[in-house]
């Protein structure tokens, strides 16, 4: 191809079709920018604007107050000793795995772990042992499973795994596991625990110290109302010198962060939203209430909520026999639901899904959730006689 | 600390003091957003907005046309077989180093390499052999030095280095080395070459194939008018299966990219600016002309431009005896220049520097460059009799 005017015209500014819709995709509900973040985005949008204020170490910038954010506010918020801003939750996980493990070592993780935990472990050359969950309908994760998995690793490799990971909550069913018990089981074997809080940090209260996790990972774009990619990483005093070790070639630069990470609009939107994020976390009980209310409305339509019951997170997984039956009868059936929702300005259930899908109620409030539930009812009714 | 209203009030929206100034910091001149990118930033700012349109693989998204951008436009632009969008140039470099090398292997790089090349190599566990430059005033990099460095590695370790890297141009003097010759020298030993084009891709014409580089790396925030962090990575057909290998755990996800990279405003601003970036690259001769004109004005003030002469890049390093003499005489001397420039709305020479500094003329045009040169003259004059 040639890069001429005709081939280039498709780039430039492109409209975002889903903007303004009610979005129930779990990936999106916690990442909507606050008004302060929208302003910060425009103000700090250029290249890596933050570097104008840098004396060589990103997290030591005093003005804007990145230093205070990274070294005071974030450790307090995450309940950890040391924190950093990274390029995302997966990048945080890889930094930890690559620091505490070496190729050929083992990691134990929950069977509901996000694919990026697997891929990060694979990139770090770690062997993976998954702790099985109990399967449908609850997908319960038994903390004692970590002990059994660690024993198996010891038996197979002669030593404990370098790391254990728990997804808190998982991204399929929104199950919040007993991380405190898991930490305690892992520590019996001196195995450090990483808490993957991509769907937790910025949504619900969490403290790595209270749980006993050695590492905590969060996602700015998923749950902290920031423009991505950006994440956070909290580490205990014990492991901070390992994960945040300095370069032999440049004494101020941290190896696992490749020197610097988020140094433009991403960190500035993370900081801009932070006061509101701190506040919304305090409102978590209301969010859980809304989720349960929404779930009960769907169950009234014959849908079945899989995963923990009663549920304690905004991310939920449903089986929807009513929608599935319709899809079996209508033309191009599996796409009917996506189209019906789209025509009602609702987005977030993947195109083609009808029988099983996940969604999130976070931040929508009862009014919008009511609109979604009404739409579901309306669609069921519309096809009643098909 | 407690996260109460008083401790949180310093976050939220923060003004960017340098906005609107004439910025000659080499980090900033190529990263200013185009109008299309500013619009894209606002439109796609939320979380990872792009994921609304994803079927599981970021670079296969058809609409917005990320697929065509990554698989058609970028390879053409970079002169390579396969390309990806990454979280930055350093992340691109690490992905390559971590793919083609294993801990204990060697890398050969130029003595003017950016610190992030060293840190990325260190993170990948590679031993580093630097090819020396000729030192002041030209800092010439002899392509044959790569042959000697490779020979040394073979002598010390029994095998050739896993990779060679050349910085094109370097970030201190803006020297554009003879990368074609370097590639040819490296290939005599079957050593693949990575071209670090963080200050090249998006500013000046470049083709990995014409040079013979196996890998090419660019920076969206540094030189492609994108909101950071975002980068590009081009790879030859030979190495694409190595660098872009798929996960054993998830057949569509690429291990070195941890599954996905830029999936929000960053990739959308990169794409939004792309048509203009393609066009500005064609204007490179004019940019070099402006740089040389600016350099000659400074030399008229007794400054000395270090590095290649005549210069062929907008990034330049100057020795400024006139400013240094003033700093020796005035109170708080080393900060006078920063303050004087600030009062004239000019930013980009690091606070405290007077004798030596680097700057960039990219994209400023003769009018603004004239204002900067006039300001320099004016400052010299102001302190003439001190």
XYZ file of C-alpha atoms in Angstrom:
772
model
C 0.000 0.000 0.000
C 0.990 3.615 -0.421
C 0.450 6.162 2.319
C -1.391 8.632 0.130
C -4.299 10.912 0.981
C -6.847 8.298 0.077
C -5.380 5.571 2.281
C -4.769 8.013 5.134
C -8.239 9.517 5.248
C -9.641 6.688 7.345
C -7.418 7.718 10.254
C -7.559 11.200 11.761
C -10.435 11.879 14.133
C -12.887 9.005 14.495
C -16.231 9.121 16.297
C -16.815 6.741 19.197
C -20.125 5.082 18.538
C -20.745 3.894 22.077
C -20.252 7.336 23.621
C -23.350 8.378 25.512
C -24.864 4.918 25.724
C -25.634 3.132 28.978
C -22.603 0.872 29.151
C -22.823 -2.260 31.310
C -19.593 -3.846 30.066
C -17.572 -4.684 33.197
C -14.483 -3.346 31.403
C -16.026 0.076 31.104
C -18.133 0.967 34.147
C -15.222 1.790 36.477
C -13.157 3.600 33.866
C -15.488 6.454 32.953
C -13.627 9.691 33.529
C -14.698 12.109 36.217
C -15.136 15.754 35.235
C -11.765 16.560 36.826
C -10.127 13.804 34.776
C -11.733 15.078 31.566
C -10.200 18.473 32.254
C -6.839 16.938 33.119
C -6.897 14.942 29.899
C -7.174 18.060 27.771
C -4.666 19.989 29.876
C -2.011 17.240 29.931
C -2.769 15.497 26.636
C 0.432 16.315 24.764
C 3.055 13.601 24.428
C 4.516 13.111 27.837
C 3.647 16.467 29.227
C 4.587 15.523 32.777
C 8.285 15.319 31.878
C 8.484 19.127 31.789
C 8.463 18.907 35.570
C 10.761 15.949 36.081
C 14.199 16.043 37.634
C 14.933 12.479 36.554
C 12.542 10.366 38.628
C 8.870 10.422 37.710
C 7.541 9.507 41.129
C 9.610 12.217 42.816
C 7.974 15.085 40.896
C 6.761 17.541 43.528
C 4.597 19.753 41.362
C 2.246 18.369 40.055
C 2.175 16.348 43.305
C 3.083 12.961 41.848
C 5.499 12.358 44.720
C 2.825 12.796 47.350
C 0.360 10.765 45.317
C 2.718 7.819 44.830
C 4.468 7.878 48.198
C 1.703 9.016 50.531
C -1.797 8.736 49.082
C -1.453 5.469 47.142
C 0.156 3.412 49.949
C -2.606 4.618 52.258
C -5.273 3.824 49.695
C -3.896 0.364 48.907
C -2.870 -0.512 52.442
C 0.732 -1.230 51.504
C 4.205 0.087 52.301
C 5.405 1.213 48.878
C 3.500 1.982 45.692
C 4.142 2.902 42.091
C 2.096 3.882 39.063
C 2.529 1.442 36.163
C 1.222 1.017 32.619
C -1.584 -1.257 33.797
C -2.537 -4.098 36.098
C -0.990 -6.734 33.845
C 2.245 -4.755 33.696
C 2.185 -4.567 37.520
C 1.719 -8.335 37.720
C 4.522 -9.014 35.285
C 6.868 -6.711 37.211
C 6.231 -8.709 40.389
C 6.458 -12.125 38.724
C 9.629 -11.152 36.883
C 11.173 -9.875 40.135
C 10.368 -12.651 42.569
C 10.494 -15.592 40.150
C 13.018 -16.822 37.665
C 12.361 -18.937 34.583
C 11.408 -22.454 35.611
C 9.936 -21.387 38.953
C 6.278 -21.967 39.730
C 3.304 -19.744 40.391
C 0.061 -20.869 41.975
C -3.044 -18.976 40.897
C -6.802 -19.337 41.159
C -8.664 -21.169 38.447
C -10.663 -18.032 37.712
C -7.555 -15.915 37.118
C -7.659 -13.420 34.245
C -5.893 -14.508 31.072
C -3.374 -11.704 31.575
C -2.180 -13.371 34.803
C -1.442 -16.502 32.786
C 0.252 -14.542 30.020
C 2.315 -12.492 32.478
C 3.471 -15.681 34.206
C 4.273 -17.223 30.843
C 6.277 -14.150 29.846
C 8.232 -14.446 33.092
C 8.936 -18.103 32.284
C 6.975 -19.421 35.252
C 5.216 -22.769 35.397
C 1.582 -22.401 36.372
C -0.419 -24.434 38.855
C -4.085 -23.469 39.022
C -6.157 -23.891 42.175
C -9.421 -25.439 40.957
C -12.749 -23.780 41.726
C -15.874 -25.768 42.542
C -17.521 -25.171 39.153
C -21.110 -24.204 38.443
C -23.171 -22.648 39.890
C -21.043 -20.917 42.573
C -17.496 -21.306 41.246
C -16.365 -21.325 44.847
C -12.635 -21.030 45.525
C -11.566 -23.029 48.569
C -8.643 -21.280 50.322
C -7.296 -24.674 51.335
C -6.885 -25.367 47.617
C -3.847 -23.082 47.729
C -2.250 -25.353 50.315
C -2.877 -28.409 48.158
C -1.540 -26.665 45.046
C 1.593 -25.536 46.890
C 2.136 -29.089 48.169
C 1.851 -30.380 44.616
C 4.419 -27.851 43.388
C 6.801 -28.858 46.180
C 6.323 -32.503 45.269
C 6.924 -31.872 41.581
C 9.717 -29.334 41.756
C 11.292 -29.831 45.177
C 10.520 -26.311 46.370
C 7.563 -24.012 46.968
C 6.287 -21.754 44.195
C 7.879 -18.309 43.894
C 4.493 -16.619 44.121
C 0.793 -17.162 44.595
C -1.884 -14.991 42.994
C -5.538 -14.525 43.759
C -8.007 -12.624 41.601
C -10.104 -10.398 43.836
C -12.749 -10.530 42.463
C -12.462 -12.586 39.297
C -13.531 -11.067 35.979
C -16.079 -13.714 35.013
C -18.375 -14.123 38.001
C -17.366 -11.250 40.274
C -16.671 -13.650 43.127
C -14.798 -12.126 46.047
C -12.692 -14.951 47.498
C -11.518 -15.255 51.086
C -8.192 -13.620 50.336
C -7.246 -13.275 53.994
C -7.471 -17.008 54.485
C -5.613 -17.596 51.223
C -2.815 -15.259 52.368
C -2.568 -17.140 55.614
C -2.407 -20.514 53.846
C 0.290 -19.251 51.445
C 2.340 -17.743 54.256
C 2.406 -21.073 56.056
C 4.640 -22.130 53.180
C 6.466 -18.764 53.017
C 4.916 -18.133 49.625
C 4.148 -14.440 48.985
C 0.693 -13.561 47.711
C -0.240 -11.129 44.953
C -3.765 -9.757 45.070
C -5.022 -8.925 41.580
C -7.453 -6.135 42.380
C -8.151 -4.893 38.848
C -11.888 -5.049 39.611
C -11.475 -4.005 43.215
C -9.029 -1.117 43.701
C -11.057 2.033 43.030
C -14.414 0.290 43.376
C -14.493 -1.353 46.809
C -12.525 -0.912 50.026
C -9.394 -3.044 50.147
C -6.200 -3.142 52.152
C -3.284 -5.365 51.258
C -2.158 -5.286 54.886
C -5.517 -6.309 56.304
C -5.669 -9.181 53.846
C -2.048 -10.044 54.368
C -1.166 -9.743 50.682
C 2.455 -8.977 49.860
C 1.533 -7.326 46.570
C -1.583 -5.539 45.393
C -2.357 -4.613 41.818
C -4.971 -2.207 40.500
C -6.095 -0.912 37.126
C -6.527 2.800 36.487
C -8.584 2.378 33.320
C -10.682 -0.464 34.657
C -11.585 0.785 38.103
C -10.016 4.151 38.928
C -11.692 6.470 36.430
C -8.450 7.084 34.539
C -7.554 7.210 30.874
C -5.606 4.064 30.034
C -3.290 2.378 30.012
C -2.376 2.980 33.630
C -2.205 0.837 36.741
C -0.986 0.816 40.307
C 1.241 -1.552 42.220
C 1.550 -1.814 45.976
C 4.320 -3.809 47.614
C 5.234 -4.678 51.191
C 8.404 -3.357 52.826
C 9.914 -6.805 52.534
C 9.599 -7.041 48.758
C 9.952 -3.370 47.769
C 13.759 -3.593 47.392
C 13.296 -6.598 45.098
C 10.528 -5.243 42.859
C 11.730 -1.640 42.851
C 15.446 -2.445 42.573
C 17.511 0.245 40.895
C 19.488 -0.129 37.705
C 23.201 -0.916 37.819
C 23.586 1.458 34.878
C 21.514 4.370 36.139
C 21.285 4.729 39.866
C 17.895 6.485 40.014
C 15.971 4.316 37.548
C 13.986 1.267 38.582
C 14.591 -1.745 36.382
C 11.130 -3.305 36.440
C 9.516 0.008 35.506
C 12.052 0.456 32.681
C 12.893 3.780 34.288
C 9.530 5.495 33.923
C 5.949 4.449 33.282
C 2.862 6.682 32.968
C 4.186 10.157 32.300
C 1.432 12.061 30.578
C -2.336 12.220 30.553
C -2.652 8.749 32.072
C -1.101 9.537 35.450
C -2.679 12.988 35.490
C -6.185 11.597 34.955
C -5.512 8.970 37.624
C -4.615 11.748 40.050
C -7.463 13.977 38.919
C -10.063 11.290 39.634
C -8.448 10.129 42.847
C -10.445 12.280 45.303
C -13.716 11.072 43.789
C -12.468 7.512 43.623
C -11.629 7.594 47.328
C -15.132 8.826 47.994
C -16.929 6.346 45.778
C -15.165 3.455 47.465
C -16.843 4.538 50.710
C -20.147 4.137 48.902
C -19.488 0.481 48.139
C -22.359 -0.911 50.206
C -24.769 1.055 48.057
C -23.136 -0.311 44.912
C -23.523 -3.863 46.178
C -27.121 -3.081 47.070
C -27.766 -1.853 43.542
C -26.158 -4.981 42.089
C -28.352 -7.252 44.209
C -31.436 -5.265 43.353
C -30.650 -5.520 39.645
C -29.898 -9.215 39.982
C -33.238 -9.830 41.680
C -35.044 -8.010 38.884
C -33.361 -10.259 36.318
C -34.122 -13.348 38.358
C -37.741 -12.229 38.254
C -37.472 -12.706 34.486
C -36.267 -16.267 34.921
C -32.566 -15.443 34.604
C -30.108 -17.211 36.859
C -27.213 -15.407 38.464
C -24.134 -17.626 38.643
C -21.339 -17.131 41.141
C -21.547 -16.113 44.789
C -25.034 -15.628 46.219
C -25.866 -13.282 47.759
C -23.491 -11.404 45.513
C -20.992 -8.886 46.845
C -19.713 -7.191 43.697
C -21.082 -5.222 40.748
C -19.702 -7.719 38.208
C -22.201 -10.514 37.680
C -22.707 -13.463 35.380
C -26.153 -14.468 34.181
C -27.715 -17.378 32.434
C -30.657 -16.047 30.429
C -32.835 -18.890 29.156
C -35.478 -16.442 27.941
C -33.050 -14.696 25.588
C -31.569 -17.998 24.485
C -34.963 -19.370 23.493
C -35.631 -16.305 21.368
C -32.236 -16.642 19.671
C -33.162 -20.190 18.666
C -36.272 -18.999 16.895
C -35.490 -15.699 15.170
C -33.413 -15.103 12.044
C -29.731 -14.361 12.728
C -30.785 -15.272 16.237
C -27.643 -14.899 18.239
C -27.320 -11.249 17.279
C -30.873 -10.186 18.140
C -30.054 -9.204 21.707
C -27.124 -6.977 20.781
C -29.248 -5.228 18.165
C -32.252 -4.799 20.463
C -30.069 -3.331 23.199
C -28.234 -1.100 20.738
C -31.523 0.324 19.505
C -32.245 1.176 23.145
C -28.810 2.833 23.546
C -27.541 0.099 25.855
C -24.078 -1.326 25.286
C -21.869 -3.901 26.956
C -23.196 -7.387 26.312
C -20.983 -8.821 23.636
C -22.502 -9.189 20.209
C -23.653 -12.785 19.663
C -24.185 -13.674 23.329
C -27.675 -14.527 24.569
C -27.536 -17.560 26.855
C -24.687 -16.509 29.134
C -23.231 -13.077 29.644
C -21.599 -10.936 32.268
C -22.309 -7.332 33.069
C -21.535 -4.680 35.642
C -23.834 -2.349 37.523
C -21.058 -0.139 38.894
C -21.754 3.561 39.078
C -24.937 3.352 37.003
C -27.334 4.064 39.836
C -30.819 2.687 40.198
C -32.345 4.860 37.493
C -30.130 3.620 34.673
C -30.184 0.088 36.021
C -33.956 0.297 35.957
C -33.822 1.328 32.306
C -31.654 -1.704 31.529
C -33.919 -4.099 33.458
C -36.987 -2.604 31.780
C -35.318 -3.045 28.398
C -34.626 -6.711 29.143
C -38.288 -7.205 30.099
C -39.430 -5.319 27.068
C -37.320 -7.462 24.747
C -38.603 -10.684 26.324
C -42.149 -9.450 25.849
C -41.576 -8.336 22.273
C -40.618 -11.840 21.224
C -43.127 -13.637 23.452
C -45.163 -14.966 20.579
C -42.376 -15.654 18.114
C -1.765 9.977 56.593
C -5.552 9.925 56.298
C -7.300 10.305 52.987
C -9.569 13.119 54.111
C -10.795 16.133 52.175
C -7.832 18.211 53.193
C -5.217 15.695 52.055
C -7.134 14.949 48.855
C -7.645 18.505 47.716
C -4.199 18.736 46.152
C -5.202 16.145 43.542
C -8.170 16.650 41.240
C -7.620 18.919 38.263
C -4.188 20.564 38.157
C -3.085 23.307 35.774
C -0.135 22.658 33.495
C 2.176 25.595 33.884
C 4.128 25.083 30.708
C 1.049 24.957 28.487
C 1.216 27.656 25.833
C 4.932 28.300 26.193
C 7.425 27.844 23.384
C 8.826 24.461 24.347
C 12.240 23.479 23.000
C 12.667 20.392 25.193
C 13.521 17.548 22.804
C 11.123 15.336 24.785
C 8.223 17.595 23.935
C 8.515 19.036 20.427
C 7.420 15.892 18.558
C 4.672 14.962 20.997
C 2.407 17.999 20.726
C -1.022 16.767 19.740
C -2.517 17.646 16.391
C -6.053 19.067 16.346
C -7.390 15.656 15.295
C -5.601 14.019 18.223
C -6.994 16.584 20.656
C -10.472 15.689 19.476
C -9.734 11.976 19.672
C -8.435 12.396 23.197
C -11.719 13.815 24.419
C -13.803 11.349 22.427
C -11.880 8.240 23.548
C -10.662 9.397 26.957
C -12.630 6.995 29.149
C -10.803 4.001 30.613
C -10.063 1.695 27.776
C -12.760 2.895 25.480
C -11.430 0.939 22.511
C -12.356 -2.394 24.121
C -16.028 -1.755 23.311
C -15.097 -2.707 19.768
C -12.797 -5.626 20.457
C -13.477 -9.236 19.602
C -10.509 -10.415 21.631
C -7.499 -9.115 19.728
C -6.763 -5.407 19.882
C -4.909 -5.164 16.602
C -7.685 -6.958 14.733
C -10.343 -4.342 15.555
C -11.840 -3.322 12.210
C -13.796 -0.265 13.329
C -12.135 1.977 14.456
C -9.591 0.831 11.848
C -6.893 -0.391 14.227
C -6.401 -3.504 12.100
C -5.611 -1.524 8.980
C -3.430 0.883 10.948
C -1.356 -1.853 12.577
C -1.228 -4.321 9.705
C -1.138 -2.035 6.673
C -0.254 1.568 7.460
C 2.390 1.034 10.163
C 4.435 -1.616 8.306
C 4.455 0.688 5.275
C 5.434 3.671 7.402
C 8.194 1.829 9.259
C 9.416 -0.204 6.315
C 8.988 -3.524 8.072
C 6.995 -6.733 7.655
C 4.954 -6.791 10.863
C 4.119 -4.052 13.335
C 2.395 -3.581 16.646
C 1.430 -0.693 18.907
C 3.080 -0.905 22.334
C 3.126 1.107 25.559
C 6.244 2.990 24.456
C 9.621 2.732 22.782
C 11.285 1.256 25.864
C 8.538 -1.346 26.135
C 9.103 -2.184 22.456
C 12.827 -2.584 23.085
C 12.278 -4.792 26.112
C 9.856 -6.997 24.171
C 12.517 -7.584 21.513
C 15.380 -8.116 23.971
C 13.291 -10.471 26.088
C 12.295 -12.449 22.988
C 15.600 -12.867 21.187
C 17.872 -13.035 24.215
C 17.923 -15.062 27.373
C 19.507 -14.125 30.701
C 23.280 -14.202 30.392
C 23.285 -13.413 26.668
C 24.931 -10.273 25.376
C 23.739 -7.152 23.622
C 25.937 -4.690 21.779
C 24.751 -1.101 21.737
C 26.108 2.316 20.862
C 27.829 4.362 23.538
C 25.226 7.100 23.070
C 22.300 4.742 23.724
C 19.429 6.074 25.826
C 19.379 4.944 29.448
C 16.171 3.017 28.785
C 18.048 0.756 26.348
C 20.454 -0.105 29.158
C 17.624 -0.622 31.641
C 15.609 -2.748 29.203
C 18.670 -4.932 28.556
C 19.276 -5.202 32.283
C 15.652 -6.208 32.871
C 16.049 -8.908 30.214
C 19.167 -10.149 32.014
C 21.487 -9.288 29.142
C 25.149 -8.361 29.487
C 25.925 -5.099 27.773
C 28.843 -4.224 25.530
C 28.900 -0.597 24.427
C 30.455 0.506 21.140
C 32.519 3.564 22.041
C 31.974 6.871 20.253
C 34.818 9.204 19.366
C 34.023 11.707 22.116
C 33.923 15.492 21.872
C 33.248 17.409 19.710
C 31.586 15.102 17.160
C 30.760 11.980 19.195
C 31.188 10.032 15.995
C 30.059 6.408 16.018
C 32.243 4.228 13.799
C 30.162 1.397 12.281
C 33.224 -0.827 12.401
C 33.075 -0.460 16.179
C 30.150 -2.886 16.099
C 32.371 -5.513 14.492
C 35.007 -5.031 17.173
C 32.419 -5.172 19.967
C 30.887 -8.344 18.536
C 34.353 -9.913 18.284
C 34.961 -9.045 21.933
C 31.687 -10.646 22.978
C 32.550 -13.794 21.024
C 35.964 -13.871 22.684
C 34.507 -13.422 26.159
C 31.403 -15.578 25.907
C 32.119 -18.003 23.074
C 29.218 -16.827 20.942
C 27.929 -13.685 19.240
C 25.583 -11.312 21.088
C 21.856 -12.020 20.836
C 21.169 -8.530 19.558
C 22.730 -5.251 18.522
C 21.072 -1.878 18.990
C 21.728 1.507 17.456
C 20.159 4.767 18.579
C 19.025 6.677 15.513
C 19.577 9.477 16.347
C 20.844 9.562 19.910
C 19.056 11.709 22.472
C 22.035 13.789 23.562
C 23.588 15.133 20.366
C 21.038 14.236 17.718
C 23.667 12.365 15.719
C 22.292 10.210 12.927
C 24.698 7.273 12.636
C 25.366 5.202 9.525
C 22.811 2.581 10.489
C 22.936 0.867 7.091
C 26.622 0.175 7.497
C 26.064 -0.915 11.106
C 23.346 -3.351 9.997
C 25.680 -4.781 7.397
C 28.487 -5.211 9.945
C 26.140 -6.906 12.418
C 24.715 -9.222 9.783
C 28.200 -10.426 8.886
C 28.083 -12.052 12.311
C 24.393 -13.016 11.998
C 23.548 -10.587 14.783
C 20.116 -8.941 14.331
C 19.941 -5.158 14.668
C 17.358 -3.092 16.511
C 16.991 0.498 15.405
C 15.867 2.734 18.265
C 14.025 5.417 16.358
C 12.353 7.195 19.281
C 13.622 10.519 17.877
C 13.216 9.473 14.279
C 9.930 7.649 13.588
C 7.353 10.397 13.076
C 9.948 13.112 12.521
C 12.169 11.997 9.664
C 11.855 9.451 6.865
C 13.082 6.013 7.862
C 12.727 2.476 6.591
C 13.902 -0.539 8.548
C 14.225 -2.470 5.283
C 16.339 0.146 3.541
C 18.631 0.285 6.544
C 18.594 -3.468 6.950
C 17.385 -3.323 10.558
C 15.554 -6.391 11.847
C 13.597 -4.362 14.405
C 12.495 -0.751 14.490
C 11.140 1.054 17.500
C 9.302 4.370 17.678
C 7.718 6.522 20.351
C 4.206 7.879 19.972
C 4.528 10.498 22.694
C 8.027 11.561 21.716
C 7.737 11.842 17.966
C 4.307 10.861 16.653
C 2.049 13.553 18.138
C 0.286 11.068 20.412
C -0.766 11.142 24.030
C 1.551 8.844 25.965
C 2.522 6.291 26.846
C 2.417 4.682 23.428
C 4.984 3.301 21.025
C 5.376 1.279 17.879
C 7.399 -1.799 17.060
C 8.262 -3.070 13.623
C 9.753 -6.513 13.086
C 11.023 -8.434 10.069
C 9.262 -11.538 8.794
C 12.085 -13.637 10.200
C 11.655 -12.464 13.794
C 7.905 -11.788 13.911
C 7.051 -15.356 15.056
C 9.598 -14.967 17.864
C 8.595 -11.532 19.133
C 4.873 -11.898 18.488
C 4.628 -15.518 19.665
C 1.217 -16.512 20.992
C 0.446 -17.693 24.494
C 0.260 -21.393 25.283
C -2.656 -20.544 27.576
C -4.627 -18.285 25.264
C -4.208 -18.885 21.583
C -4.962 -15.346 20.381
C -2.883 -13.375 22.880
C 0.724 -12.393 22.264
C 3.000 -13.054 25.217
C 5.394 -10.124 24.874
C 2.491 -7.674 24.650
C 0.878 -9.301 27.704
C -2.194 -9.772 25.529
C -3.006 -6.138 24.810
C -1.204 -2.820 24.977
C -2.576 0.650 24.144
C -6.341 0.295 24.185
C -7.743 3.730 24.870
C -6.924 7.342 24.127
C -3.276 6.533 23.451
C -3.774 4.409 20.347
C -6.618 6.623 19.160
C -4.488 9.779 19.347
C -1.679 7.930 17.568
C -4.077 7.077 14.755
C -5.663 10.511 14.757
C -2.320 12.236 14.242
C -1.027 9.686 11.778
C -2.087 11.426 8.525
C -0.371 14.636 9.637
C 2.642 12.746 10.905
C 3.056 11.065 7.521
C 2.938 14.491 5.915
C 5.340 16.198 8.297
C 7.918 13.498 7.733
C 7.942 14.534 4.066
C 8.850 18.015 5.230
C 11.974 16.806 6.982
C 14.447 18.720 4.801
C 12.799 21.937 5.884
C 13.063 20.874 9.535
C 16.770 20.176 9.131
C 17.141 23.533 7.381
C 15.458 25.261 10.340
C 17.729 23.431 12.776
C 20.846 24.497 10.898
C 19.618 28.069 10.620
C 18.943 28.168 14.370
C 22.308 26.600 15.104
C 24.079 29.205 12.994
C 22.294 31.988 14.863
C 23.508 30.528 18.170
C 27.008 30.104 16.826
C 26.887 33.776 15.957
C 26.548 34.348 19.721
C 29.701 32.356 20.399
C 27.908 29.107 21.206
C 29.360 25.851 19.957
C 27.175 23.110 18.551
C 28.522 19.679 19.505
C 27.772 16.539 17.558
C 27.576 16.070 13.795
C 28.297 19.110 11.655
C 26.569 20.030 9.462
C 23.759 18.726 11.588
C 20.997 16.566 10.179
C 18.446 16.481 13.023
C 16.383 18.910 15.086
C 17.902 17.697 18.371
C 21.096 19.606 19.070
C 23.592 20.013 21.879
C 25.215 23.343 22.597
C 28.043 24.650 24.655
C 27.150 28.191 25.692
C 30.192 29.957 27.174
C 28.325 33.270 27.227
C 25.610 31.919 29.512
C 28.134 30.080 31.642
C 30.148 33.243 32.257
C 27.019 35.040 33.413
C 26.128 32.191 35.756
C 29.557 32.528 37.385
C 28.901 36.166 38.186
C 25.253 36.534 39.188
C 23.576 35.446 42.425
C 22.031 31.965 42.286
C 23.832 31.924 38.969
C 23.014 28.540 37.584
C 19.295 29.264 37.661
C 19.372 32.629 35.914
C 18.901 31.191 32.433
C 15.860 29.121 33.347
C 14.250 32.150 34.997
C 15.057 34.495 32.136
C 13.609 32.093 29.601
C 10.562 31.441 31.751
C 9.836 35.132 31.948
C 9.907 35.117 28.133
C 7.526 32.129 28.004
C 10.208 29.781 26.719
C 10.545 26.346 28.269
C 12.720 23.310 27.732
C 16.265 23.985 28.926
C 16.546 22.228 32.242
C 16.639 24.433 35.308
C 20.227 24.890 36.477
C 21.907 24.312 33.116
C 23.869 27.116 31.459
C 27.138 25.780 30.055
C 25.812 22.762 28.184
C 22.275 21.982 27.137
C 20.318 20.252 24.433
C 17.240 21.491 22.656
C 15.029 20.695 19.714
C 13.782 22.905 16.919
C 11.215 20.411 15.619
C 7.938 21.802 14.410
C 8.545 25.265 15.832
C 9.039 26.993 12.505
C 11.320 29.921 11.811
C 9.158 32.481 13.583
C 9.214 30.815 16.978
C 12.830 29.786 16.540
C 13.614 33.427 15.826
C 11.901 34.413 19.075
C 14.064 31.905 20.965
C 17.271 33.049 19.289
C 16.353 36.691 19.930
C 15.688 35.839 23.567
C 19.121 34.234 23.880
C 20.723 37.340 22.395
C 18.668 39.608 24.602
C 19.707 37.695 27.729
C 23.390 37.835 26.769
C 23.048 41.556 26.249
C 21.189 42.142 29.496
C 24.066 40.725 31.522
C 26.832 42.193 29.327
C 28.086 44.546 31.999
C 27.538 42.354 35.042
